Coordinates of N, CA and C in Angstrom, one line a residue:
M1 N -12.5 28.1 37.6 CA -11.8 26.8 37.3 C -10.8 26.5 38.2
I2 N -10.7 25.4 38.6 CA -9.5 24.9 39.5 C -8.8 23.7 38.7
N3 N -7.5 23.6 39.2 CA -6.8 22.4 38.9 C -6.4 21.8 40.4
R4 N -6.6 20.4 40.5 CA -6.4 19.8 41.6 C -5.8 18.4 41.5
E5 N -4.8 18.1 42.3 CA -4.3 16.7 42.0 C -5.0 15.8 43.1
V6 N -5.0 14.5 42.9 CA -5.5 13.5 43.8 C -4.5 13.4 44.9
R7 N -5.0 13.3 46.0 CA -4.1 13.1 47.2 C -3.9 11.7 47.5
S8 N -2.7 11.3 48.1 CA -2.4 10.0 48.2 C -3.7 9.1 49.2
A9 N -4.3 9.9 50.0 CA -5.4 9.3 51.0 C -6.6 9.3 50.4
E10 N -6.8 9.7 49.2 CA -8.2 9.8 48.6 C -8.2 9.2 47.1
S11 N -9.3 8.6 46.9 CA -9.7 8.2 45.6 C -9.8 9.2 44.4
V12 N -9.9 8.8 43.2 CA -10.2 9.9 42.3 C -11.6 10.3 42.3
S13 N -12.6 9.3 42.5 CA -13.9 9.9 42.6 C -14.1 10.7 44.0
E14 N -13.5 10.6 45.0 CA -13.6 11.6 46.2 C -13.0 12.8 45.7
A15 N -11.9 12.8 45.2 CA -11.2 14.0 44.7 C -12.1 14.9 43.7
V16 N -12.9 14.2 43.0 CA -13.7 15.0 41.9 C -14.9 15.7 42.8
V17 N -15.3 14.8 43.6 CA -16.5 15.5 44.5 C -15.9 16.9 45.2
L18 N -14.8 16.5 45.7 CA -14.4 17.8 46.6 C -14.0 19.0 45.8
A19 N -13.4 18.7 44.5 CA -13.2 19.7 43.7 C -14.3 20.4 43.1
V20 N -15.3 19.7 42.7 CA -16.5 20.2 42.4 C -17.3 21.0 43.5
S21 N -17.2 20.6 44.6 CA -17.9 21.4 45.6 C -17.1 22.6 45.9
T22 N -15.7 22.6 45.7 CA -15.0 23.8 45.9 C -15.4 24.9 44.8
V23 N -15.5 24.6 43.7 CA -15.7 25.3 42.5 C -17.3 26.0 42.7
E24 N -18.2 25.0 43.0 CA -19.5 25.5 43.3 C -19.9 26.0 44.8
D25 N -18.8 26.2 45.6 CA -18.7 26.8 46.9 C -20.0 26.1 47.7
C26 N -20.0 24.6 47.8 CA -20.9 24.1 48.7 C -20.4 23.0 49.2
H27 N -21.1 22.3 50.2 CA -20.7 21.0 50.9 C -20.7 19.9 50.0
P28 N -19.9 19.0 50.0 CA -19.9 17.8 49.0 C -21.1 16.9 49.1
R29 N -21.9 17.0 50.2 CA -23.1 16.3 50.1 C -24.2 17.0 49.6
A30 N -24.2 18.3 49.4 CA -25.1 19.0 48.6 C -25.2 18.9 47.1
L31 N -24.1 18.0 46.7 CA -24.0 17.8 45.2 C -24.8 16.7 44.9
P32 N -25.2 16.5 43.7 CA -26.0 15.3 43.2 C -25.0 14.0 43.2
S33 N -25.4 12.8 43.1 CA -24.8 11.7 43.4 C -23.9 11.5 42.2
L34 N -22.7 11.2 42.2 CA -21.6 11.0 41.1 C -22.2 9.8 40.3
Y35 N -22.9 8.9 41.0 CA -23.3 7.7 40.3 C -24.2 7.9 39.2
N36 N -24.8 9.1 39.2 CA -25.9 9.6 38.1 C -25.0 10.0 36.9
V37 N -23.8 10.1 36.9 CA -23.0 10.7 35.7 C -22.0 9.6 35.4
V38 N -21.3 9.1 36.4 CA -20.2 8.0 36.0 C -20.1 7.1 37.1
N39 N -19.8 5.8 36.9 CA -19.6 4.9 37.9 C -18.2 5.1 38.7
P40 N -18.3 5.5 39.8 CA -17.3 6.0 40.6 C -16.0 4.9 40.7
E41 N -16.3 3.7 41.0 CA -15.5 2.5 41.0 C -14.7 2.4 39.7
S42 N -15.4 2.6 38.5 CA -14.8 2.4 37.5 C -13.8 3.6 37.1
L43 N -14.3 4.8 37.5 CA -13.3 6.1 37.5 C -12.1 5.8 38.2
N44 N -12.2 5.2 39.6 CA -11.2 4.9 40.4 C -10.3 3.9 39.7
D45 N -10.9 2.7 39.2 CA -10.0 1.7 38.6 C -9.2 2.2 37.5
L46 N -9.8 3.2 36.6 CA -9.2 3.8 35.5 C -7.9 4.3 35.8
F47 N -7.8 5.1 36.8 CA -6.7 5.8 37.2 C -6.0 5.3 38.5
K48 N -6.1 3.9 38.7 CA -5.4 3.2 39.7 C -3.9 3.6 39.9
R49 N -3.3 3.9 40.9 CA -2.0 4.2 41.1 C -1.1 2.9 41.0
D50 N -1.6 1.8 41.5 CA -0.8 0.6 41.4 C -0.9 -0.2 40.3
S51 N -1.5 0.5 39.2 CA -1.9 -0.2 37.8 C -0.6 -0.4 37.1
K52 N -0.5 -1.7 36.7 CA 0.6 -2.2 36.0 C 0.7 -1.6 34.5
R53 N -0.5 -1.3 34.0 CA -0.5 -0.9 32.5 C 0.2 0.4 32.4
E54 N 0.6 0.6 31.2 CA 1.3 1.7 30.8 C 0.2 2.7 30.4
T55 N 0.1 3.9 30.8 CA -0.9 4.8 30.5 C -0.4 5.9 29.8
P56 N -0.4 6.2 28.6 CA 0.0 7.4 27.8 C -0.4 8.7 28.6
E57 N 0.3 9.6 28.9 CA 0.1 10.9 29.5 C -1.1 11.6 28.7
S58 N -1.5 11.3 27.5 CA -2.3 11.9 26.8 C -4.0 11.5 27.2
D59 N -3.8 10.1 28.0 CA -5.2 9.7 28.4 C -5.7 10.5 29.4
S60 N -7.2 10.7 29.1 CA -8.0 11.5 30.1 C -9.6 11.1 29.9
V61 N -10.3 11.7 30.8 CA -11.6 11.4 30.5 C -12.3 12.5 31.3
S62 N -13.4 13.1 30.5 CA -14.2 14.2 30.7 C -15.7 13.9 30.9
F63 N -16.2 14.5 31.6 CA -17.7 14.4 31.8 C -18.3 15.5 32.7
R64 N -19.6 15.7 32.5 CA -20.4 17.0 33.3 C -20.7 16.4 34.6
F65 N -20.5 17.0 35.5 CA -21.1 16.6 36.9 C -21.5 17.9 37.5
S66 N -22.7 17.9 38.0 CA -23.5 19.0 38.6 C -23.6 20.3 37.6
E67 N -22.7 21.3 38.0 CA -22.9 22.4 37.1 C -21.4 22.6 36.6
C68 N -20.7 21.4 36.4 CA -19.3 21.6 36.0 C -18.9 20.6 34.8
L69 N -17.8 21.0 34.2 CA -17.3 20.0 33.3 C -16.0 19.7 34.1
V70 N -15.7 18.4 34.2 CA -14.7 17.7 34.8 C -13.7 16.9 33.9
T71 N -12.4 17.1 34.0 CA -11.4 16.4 33.3 C -10.7 15.7 34.2
V72 N -10.2 14.6 34.1 CA -9.2 13.8 35.0 C -8.2 13.2 34.0
D73 N -6.9 13.6 34.1 CA -5.9 13.2 33.4 C -5.1 12.0 34.0
A74 N -4.4 11.4 33.0 CA -3.6 10.2 33.5 C -2.7 10.4 34.5
D75 N -2.3 11.6 34.8 CA -1.3 12.1 36.0 C -2.3 12.3 37.2
E76 N -3.5 12.1 37.1 CA -4.4 12.1 38.3 C -4.5 13.9 38.7
C77 N -4.4 14.5 37.6 CA -4.8 16.0 37.9 C -6.1 16.2 37.4
I78 N -7.0 16.7 38.2 CA -8.3 17.1 38.0 C -8.4 18.6 37.7
K79 N -9.3 18.8 36.5 CA -9.5 20.0 36.0 C -11.1 20.3 36.2
V80 N -11.4 21.3 36.9 CA -12.9 21.6 37.0 C -13.3 23.0 36.7
E81 N -14.2 23.2 35.6 CA -14.7 24.2 35.0 C -16.1 24.5 35.3
Y82 N -16.6 25.6 35.8 CA -18.1 25.9 36.1 C -18.6 26.0 34.7
A83 N -19.6 25.3 34.3 CA -20.3 25.5 33.1 C -21.6 25.1 33.2
P84 N -22.4 26.0 33.7 CA -23.9 25.7 34.0 C -24.6 25.6 32.6

């Protein structure tokens, strides 16, 4: 399991793919498409940094991607657990 924050130069969806590739010890392009699980643009919009809406700290989204369970919190912290 790893915890990873979204860096300023990347989107949430990019950070998810990089975190999962780290947990699975593979190149990000070796993973299945994130589009098969969640719409990356919607995921990015949900956690937009410049969003004017107030997001409670308890807001999060979880989904399975490749062999992992991914949780993205409102503070843009990504938790990835290997869960085959």
